[in-house]
Coordinates of C-alpha atoms and ligand atoms in Angstrom, one line a residue:
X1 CA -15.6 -16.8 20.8
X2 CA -15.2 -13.4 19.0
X3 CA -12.6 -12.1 21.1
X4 CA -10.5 -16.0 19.6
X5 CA -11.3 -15.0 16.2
X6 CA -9.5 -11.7 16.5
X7 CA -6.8 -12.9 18.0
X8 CA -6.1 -15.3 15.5
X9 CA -7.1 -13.0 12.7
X10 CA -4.0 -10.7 13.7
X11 CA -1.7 -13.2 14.3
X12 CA -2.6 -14.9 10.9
X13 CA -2.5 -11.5 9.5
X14 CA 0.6 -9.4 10.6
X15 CA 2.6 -11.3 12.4
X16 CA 4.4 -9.4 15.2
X17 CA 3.6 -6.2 13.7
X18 CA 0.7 -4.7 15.3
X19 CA 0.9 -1.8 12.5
X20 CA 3.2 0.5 10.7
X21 CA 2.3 4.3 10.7
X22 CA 4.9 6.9 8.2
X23 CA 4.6 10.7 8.7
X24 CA 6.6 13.8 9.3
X25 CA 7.7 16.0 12.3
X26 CA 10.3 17.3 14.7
X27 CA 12.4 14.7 15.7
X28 CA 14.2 15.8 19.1
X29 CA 16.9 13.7 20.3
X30 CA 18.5 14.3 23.6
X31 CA 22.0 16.6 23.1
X32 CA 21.3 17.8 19.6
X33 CA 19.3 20.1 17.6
X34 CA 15.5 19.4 16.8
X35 CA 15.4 18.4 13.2
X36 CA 12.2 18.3 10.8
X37 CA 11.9 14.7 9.7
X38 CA 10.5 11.4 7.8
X39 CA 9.4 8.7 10.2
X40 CA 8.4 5.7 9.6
X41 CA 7.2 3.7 12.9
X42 CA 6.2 0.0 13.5
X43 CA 4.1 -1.0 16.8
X44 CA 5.2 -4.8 18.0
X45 CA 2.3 -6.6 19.2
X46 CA 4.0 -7.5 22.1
X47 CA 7.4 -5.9 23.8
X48 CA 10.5 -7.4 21.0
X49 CA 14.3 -7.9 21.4
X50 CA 15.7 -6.7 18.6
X51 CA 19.3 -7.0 17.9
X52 CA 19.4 -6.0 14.0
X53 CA 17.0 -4.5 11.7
X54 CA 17.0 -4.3 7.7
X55 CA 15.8 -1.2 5.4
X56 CA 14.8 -1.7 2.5
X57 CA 14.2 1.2 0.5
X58 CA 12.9 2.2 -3.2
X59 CA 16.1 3.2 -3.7
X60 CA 18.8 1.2 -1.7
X61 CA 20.5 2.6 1.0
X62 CA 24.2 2.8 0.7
X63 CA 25.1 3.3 4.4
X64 CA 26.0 7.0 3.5
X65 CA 22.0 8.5 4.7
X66 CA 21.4 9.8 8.1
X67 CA 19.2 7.4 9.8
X68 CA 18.4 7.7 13.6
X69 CA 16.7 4.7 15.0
X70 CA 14.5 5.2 17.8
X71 CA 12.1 2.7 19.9
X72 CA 10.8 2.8 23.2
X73 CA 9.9 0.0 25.7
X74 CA 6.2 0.5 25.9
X75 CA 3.8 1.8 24.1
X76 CA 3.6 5.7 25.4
X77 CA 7.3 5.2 26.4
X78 CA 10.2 7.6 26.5
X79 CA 12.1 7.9 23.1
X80 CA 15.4 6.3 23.4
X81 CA 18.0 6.0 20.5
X82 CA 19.3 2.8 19.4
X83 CA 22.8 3.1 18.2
X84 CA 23.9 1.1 15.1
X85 CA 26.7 0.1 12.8
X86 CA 25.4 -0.5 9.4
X87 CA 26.4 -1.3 6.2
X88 CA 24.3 -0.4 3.4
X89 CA 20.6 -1.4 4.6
X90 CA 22.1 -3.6 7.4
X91 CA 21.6 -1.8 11.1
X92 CA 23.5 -3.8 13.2
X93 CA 22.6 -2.5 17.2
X94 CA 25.7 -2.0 19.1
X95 CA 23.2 -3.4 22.3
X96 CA 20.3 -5.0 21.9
X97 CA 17.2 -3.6 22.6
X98 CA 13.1 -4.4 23.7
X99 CA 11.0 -2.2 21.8
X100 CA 7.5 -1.9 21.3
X101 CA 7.7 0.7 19.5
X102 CA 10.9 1.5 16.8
X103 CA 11.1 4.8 14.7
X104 CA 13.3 4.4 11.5
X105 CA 13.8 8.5 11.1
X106 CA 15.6 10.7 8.9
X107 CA 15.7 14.4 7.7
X108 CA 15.0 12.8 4.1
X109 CA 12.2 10.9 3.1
X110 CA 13.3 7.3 2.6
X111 CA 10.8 5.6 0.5
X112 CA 11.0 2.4 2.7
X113 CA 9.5 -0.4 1.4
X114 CA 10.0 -2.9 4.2
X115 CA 11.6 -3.7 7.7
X116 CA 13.2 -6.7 8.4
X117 CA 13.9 -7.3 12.3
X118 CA 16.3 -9.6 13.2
X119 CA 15.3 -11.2 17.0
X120 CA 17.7 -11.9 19.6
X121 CA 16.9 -15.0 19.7
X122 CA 18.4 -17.2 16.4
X123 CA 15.2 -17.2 14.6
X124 CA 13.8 -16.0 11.3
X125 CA 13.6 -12.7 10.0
X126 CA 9.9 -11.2 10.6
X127 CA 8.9 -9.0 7.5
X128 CA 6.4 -6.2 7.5
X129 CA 3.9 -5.7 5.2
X130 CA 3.9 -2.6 2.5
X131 CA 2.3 0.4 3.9
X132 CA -1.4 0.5 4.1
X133 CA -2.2 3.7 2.9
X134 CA -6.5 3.0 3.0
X135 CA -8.6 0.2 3.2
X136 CA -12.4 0.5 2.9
X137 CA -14.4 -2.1 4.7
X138 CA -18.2 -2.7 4.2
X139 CA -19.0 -1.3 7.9
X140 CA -18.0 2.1 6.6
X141 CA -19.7 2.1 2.7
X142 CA -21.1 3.5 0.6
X143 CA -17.5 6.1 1.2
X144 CA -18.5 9.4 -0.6
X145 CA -14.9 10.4 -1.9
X146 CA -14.0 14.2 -2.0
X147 CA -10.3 14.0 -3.4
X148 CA -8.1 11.6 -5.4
X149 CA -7.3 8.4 -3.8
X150 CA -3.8 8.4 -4.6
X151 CA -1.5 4.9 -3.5
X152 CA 1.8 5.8 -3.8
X153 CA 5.0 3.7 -4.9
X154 CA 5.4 1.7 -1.9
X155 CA 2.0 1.6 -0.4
X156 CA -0.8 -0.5 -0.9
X157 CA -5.3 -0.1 -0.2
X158 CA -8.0 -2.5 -0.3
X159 CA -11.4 -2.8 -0.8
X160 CA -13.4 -5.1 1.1
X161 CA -16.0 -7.0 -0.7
X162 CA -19.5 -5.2 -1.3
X163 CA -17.9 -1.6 -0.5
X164 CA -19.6 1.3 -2.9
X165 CA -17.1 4.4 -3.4
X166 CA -18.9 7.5 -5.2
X167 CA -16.4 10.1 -7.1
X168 CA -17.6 14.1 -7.9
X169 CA -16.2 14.8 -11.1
X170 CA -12.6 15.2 -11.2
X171 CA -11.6 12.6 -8.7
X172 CA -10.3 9.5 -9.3
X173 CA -8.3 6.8 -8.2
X174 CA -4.2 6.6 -8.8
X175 CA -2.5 3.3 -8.5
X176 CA 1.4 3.8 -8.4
X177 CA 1.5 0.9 -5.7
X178 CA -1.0 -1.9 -5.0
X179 CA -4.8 -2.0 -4.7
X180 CA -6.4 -4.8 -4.1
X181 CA -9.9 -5.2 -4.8
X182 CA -11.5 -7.7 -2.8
X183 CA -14.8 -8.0 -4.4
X184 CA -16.8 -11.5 -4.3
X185 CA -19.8 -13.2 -6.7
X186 CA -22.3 -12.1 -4.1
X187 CA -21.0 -8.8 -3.3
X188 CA -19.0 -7.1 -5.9
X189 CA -17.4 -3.7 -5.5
X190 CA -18.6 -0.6 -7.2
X191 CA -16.7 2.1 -8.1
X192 CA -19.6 4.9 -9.5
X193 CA -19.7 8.8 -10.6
X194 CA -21.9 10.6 -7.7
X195 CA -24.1 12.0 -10.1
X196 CA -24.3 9.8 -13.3
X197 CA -24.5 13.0 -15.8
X198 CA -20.6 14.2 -14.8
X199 CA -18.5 11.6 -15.0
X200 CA -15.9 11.1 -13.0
X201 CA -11.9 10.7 -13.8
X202 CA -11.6 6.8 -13.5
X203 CA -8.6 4.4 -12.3
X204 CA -5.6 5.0 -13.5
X205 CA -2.4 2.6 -13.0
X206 CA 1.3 2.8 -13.9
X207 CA 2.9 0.6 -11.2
X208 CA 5.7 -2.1 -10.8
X209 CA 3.7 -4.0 -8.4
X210 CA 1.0 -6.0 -9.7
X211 CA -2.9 -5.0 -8.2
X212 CA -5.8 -7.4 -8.6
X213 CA -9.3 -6.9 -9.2
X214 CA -12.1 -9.0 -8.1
X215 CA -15.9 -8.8 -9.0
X216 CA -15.4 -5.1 -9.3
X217 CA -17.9 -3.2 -11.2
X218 CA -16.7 0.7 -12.2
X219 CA -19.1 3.0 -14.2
X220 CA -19.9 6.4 -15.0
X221 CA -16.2 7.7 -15.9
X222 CA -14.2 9.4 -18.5
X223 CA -11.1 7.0 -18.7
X224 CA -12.7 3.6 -16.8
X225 CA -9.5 1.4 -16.2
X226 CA -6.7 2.5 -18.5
X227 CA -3.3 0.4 -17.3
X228 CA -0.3 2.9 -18.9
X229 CA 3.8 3.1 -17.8
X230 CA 2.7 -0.1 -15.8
X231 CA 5.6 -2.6 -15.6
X232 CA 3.5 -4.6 -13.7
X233 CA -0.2 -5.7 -15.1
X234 CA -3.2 -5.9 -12.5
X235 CA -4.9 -9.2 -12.8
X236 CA -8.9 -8.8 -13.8
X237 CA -11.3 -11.8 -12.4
X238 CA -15.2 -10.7 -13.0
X239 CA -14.6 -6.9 -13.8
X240 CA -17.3 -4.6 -15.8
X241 CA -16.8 -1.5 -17.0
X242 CA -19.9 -0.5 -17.2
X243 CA -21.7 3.1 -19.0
X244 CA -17.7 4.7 -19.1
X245 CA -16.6 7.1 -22.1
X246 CA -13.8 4.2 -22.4
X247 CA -13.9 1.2 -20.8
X248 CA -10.7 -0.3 -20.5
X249 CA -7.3 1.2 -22.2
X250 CA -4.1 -1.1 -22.1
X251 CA -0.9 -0.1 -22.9
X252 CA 1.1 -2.8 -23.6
X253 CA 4.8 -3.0 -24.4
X254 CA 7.0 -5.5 -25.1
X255 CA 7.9 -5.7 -22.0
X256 CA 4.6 -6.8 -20.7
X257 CA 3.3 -10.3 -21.4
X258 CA 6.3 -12.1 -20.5
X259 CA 6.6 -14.9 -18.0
X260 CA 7.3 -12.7 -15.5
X261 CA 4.5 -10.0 -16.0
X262 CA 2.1 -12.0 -17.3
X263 CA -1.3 -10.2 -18.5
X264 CA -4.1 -11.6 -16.5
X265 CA -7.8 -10.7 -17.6
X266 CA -10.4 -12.9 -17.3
X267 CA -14.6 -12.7 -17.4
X268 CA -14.0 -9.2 -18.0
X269 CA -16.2 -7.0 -19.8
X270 CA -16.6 -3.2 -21.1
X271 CA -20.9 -2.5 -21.5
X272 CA -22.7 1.0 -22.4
X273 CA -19.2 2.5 -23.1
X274 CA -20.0 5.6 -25.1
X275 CA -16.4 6.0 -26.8
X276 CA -14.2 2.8 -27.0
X277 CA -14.3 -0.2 -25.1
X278 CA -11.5 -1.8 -25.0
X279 CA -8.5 0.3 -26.3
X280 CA -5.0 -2.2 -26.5
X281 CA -2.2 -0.1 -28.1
X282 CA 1.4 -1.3 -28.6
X283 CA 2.3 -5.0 -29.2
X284 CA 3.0 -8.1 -27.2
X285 CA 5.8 -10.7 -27.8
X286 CA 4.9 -13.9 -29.3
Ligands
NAG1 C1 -7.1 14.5 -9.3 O1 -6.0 14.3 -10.1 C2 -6.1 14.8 -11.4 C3 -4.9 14.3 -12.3 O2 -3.7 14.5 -11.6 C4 -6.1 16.3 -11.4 O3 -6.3 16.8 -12.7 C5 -7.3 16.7 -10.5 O4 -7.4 18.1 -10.3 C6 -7.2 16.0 -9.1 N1 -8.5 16.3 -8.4 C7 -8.5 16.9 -7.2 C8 -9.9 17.1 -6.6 O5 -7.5 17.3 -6.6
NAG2 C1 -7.9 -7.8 0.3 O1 -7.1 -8.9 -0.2 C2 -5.7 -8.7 0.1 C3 -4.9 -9.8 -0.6 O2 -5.5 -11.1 -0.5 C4 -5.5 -8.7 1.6 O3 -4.1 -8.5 1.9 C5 -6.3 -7.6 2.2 O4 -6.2 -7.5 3.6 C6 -7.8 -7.7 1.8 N1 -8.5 -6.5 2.3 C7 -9.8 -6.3 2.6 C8 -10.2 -5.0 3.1 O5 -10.5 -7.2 2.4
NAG3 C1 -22.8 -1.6 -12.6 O1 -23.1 -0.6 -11.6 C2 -24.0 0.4 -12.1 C3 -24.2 1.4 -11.0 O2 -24.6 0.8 -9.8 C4 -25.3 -0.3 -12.5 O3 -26.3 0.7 -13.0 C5 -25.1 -1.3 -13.6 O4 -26.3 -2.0 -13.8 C6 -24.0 -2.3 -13.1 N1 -23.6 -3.1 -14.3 C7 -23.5 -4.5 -14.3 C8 -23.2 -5.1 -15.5 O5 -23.8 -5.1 -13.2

């Protein structure tokens, strides 16, 4: 019964990616020089024919980068090279190929934001997720953070419902991507200072993609949820900012609270804030 659920769970879940791992190292392809270089590799659940694949980047290719594609049949297979003709994000293999494994690498980082892979087979395109950068799950809480948790542009993190994360003073949490906060009536998420006399930094999110927060419960910080440079507005459902110097700061421009970036907030409450709480500067379209 449990080993059904699973398999369902990651079918439901991802597709045919297994996962998709980014990092940096010497890239050595057979008859050149090693090179120091961005990867960014997806693991196919099962062995994949692939005849195309699609980049999409931050900042779109325009068919002028160096970009080596690499895969290998299985999953602690030899490194081949997959050779290409492309135009602009386009990677048209001049053979088709079964990978379990494909490398996207370049000397540059590339900021990819997703892969498309076109099958052999006519069929539809297959998209990956965003990069999971974290996620916390209830198994592994309460997580005692040491650093800033930090999600970049084109990565995402979640927090499973009921998860505690304690911050030291001068940690907080940095949302340039997409956290989702997956908090529930019964078990809400608490974000909390370690030691409730030193506050710690807070969240802080300037992204393009929205987050959302669910039955999420943050105390004990300097700047609680402060939303600034954000062309994108989380959406709030059941959040408390609770015993914060500020509770919640918006800054909203015109460009927020249109139809497309609609501002979201609702049963959503600052308590014990000793400064301010609820700060909304700038103004909002009628
Ligand atoms: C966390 O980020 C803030 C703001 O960038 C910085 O001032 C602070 O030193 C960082 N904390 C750590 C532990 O690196
Ligand atoms: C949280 O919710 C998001 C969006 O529904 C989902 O993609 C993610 O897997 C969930 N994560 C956890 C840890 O619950
Ligand atoms: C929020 O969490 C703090 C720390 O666990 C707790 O002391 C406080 O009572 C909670 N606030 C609400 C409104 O649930």
């Amino acid at each position: 019964m449990l080993l059904r659920i699973f398999a369902f769970l990651i079918t439901e879940a991802i597709a045919s990616f297994l996962r998709v791992e980014t990092g940096h190292r010497s890239i050595e392809i057979d008859g050149r020089d090693p090179y120091y270089g961005h990867y960014t590799r997806v693991v196919f659940t099962d062995q994949t024919c692939i005849r195309a694949v699609t980049i999409h980047c931050l900042v779109p290719l325009t068919g002028a980068e160096e970009i080596d594609l690499l895969y290998t049949n299985c999953e602690n297979g030899q490194w081949r090279v997959a050779h290409y003709n492309n135009k602009e994000e386009r990677f048209y293999l001049k053979e088709q190929i079964q990978a379990k494994q494909l490398s996207v690498t370049s000397r540059i980082p590339l900021s990819i934001v997703d892969l498309q892979v076109e099958p052999c087979s006519p069929g539809t395109f297959k998209q990956a997720d965003p990069l999971e950068k974290h996620s916390f799950h209830l198994n592994n809480s309460p997580y005692q953070m040491t650093e800033n948790l930090t999600i970049e542009k084109d990565e995402f993190a979640s927090i499973e419902a009921g998860v505690q994360l304690f911050f030291p003073p001068n940690t907080g949490i940095f949302v340039y991507g997409t956290l989702y906060i997956n908090g529930t009536d019964k078990k809400p998420v608490y974000l909390e200072a370690i030691d409730e006399k030193k506050p710690w930094i807070g969240m802080i999110i300037s992204s393009e993609t929205p987050s959302t927060f669910s039955y999420l419960n943050l105390s004990g910080s300097v700047y609680g949820i402060t939303v600034k440079n954000s062309p994108a507005f989380p959406i709030f459902d059941h959040v408390v900012a609770d015993s914060n110097q500020n509770g919640f700061t918006f800054d909203v421009d015109e460009s927020i609270g249109s139809d497309e970036t609609p501002i979201r907030v609702y049963k959503t409450s600052a308590v014990n804030s000793l400064q301010n709480g609820f700060t909304i500067n700038g103004k909002v379209e009628n």
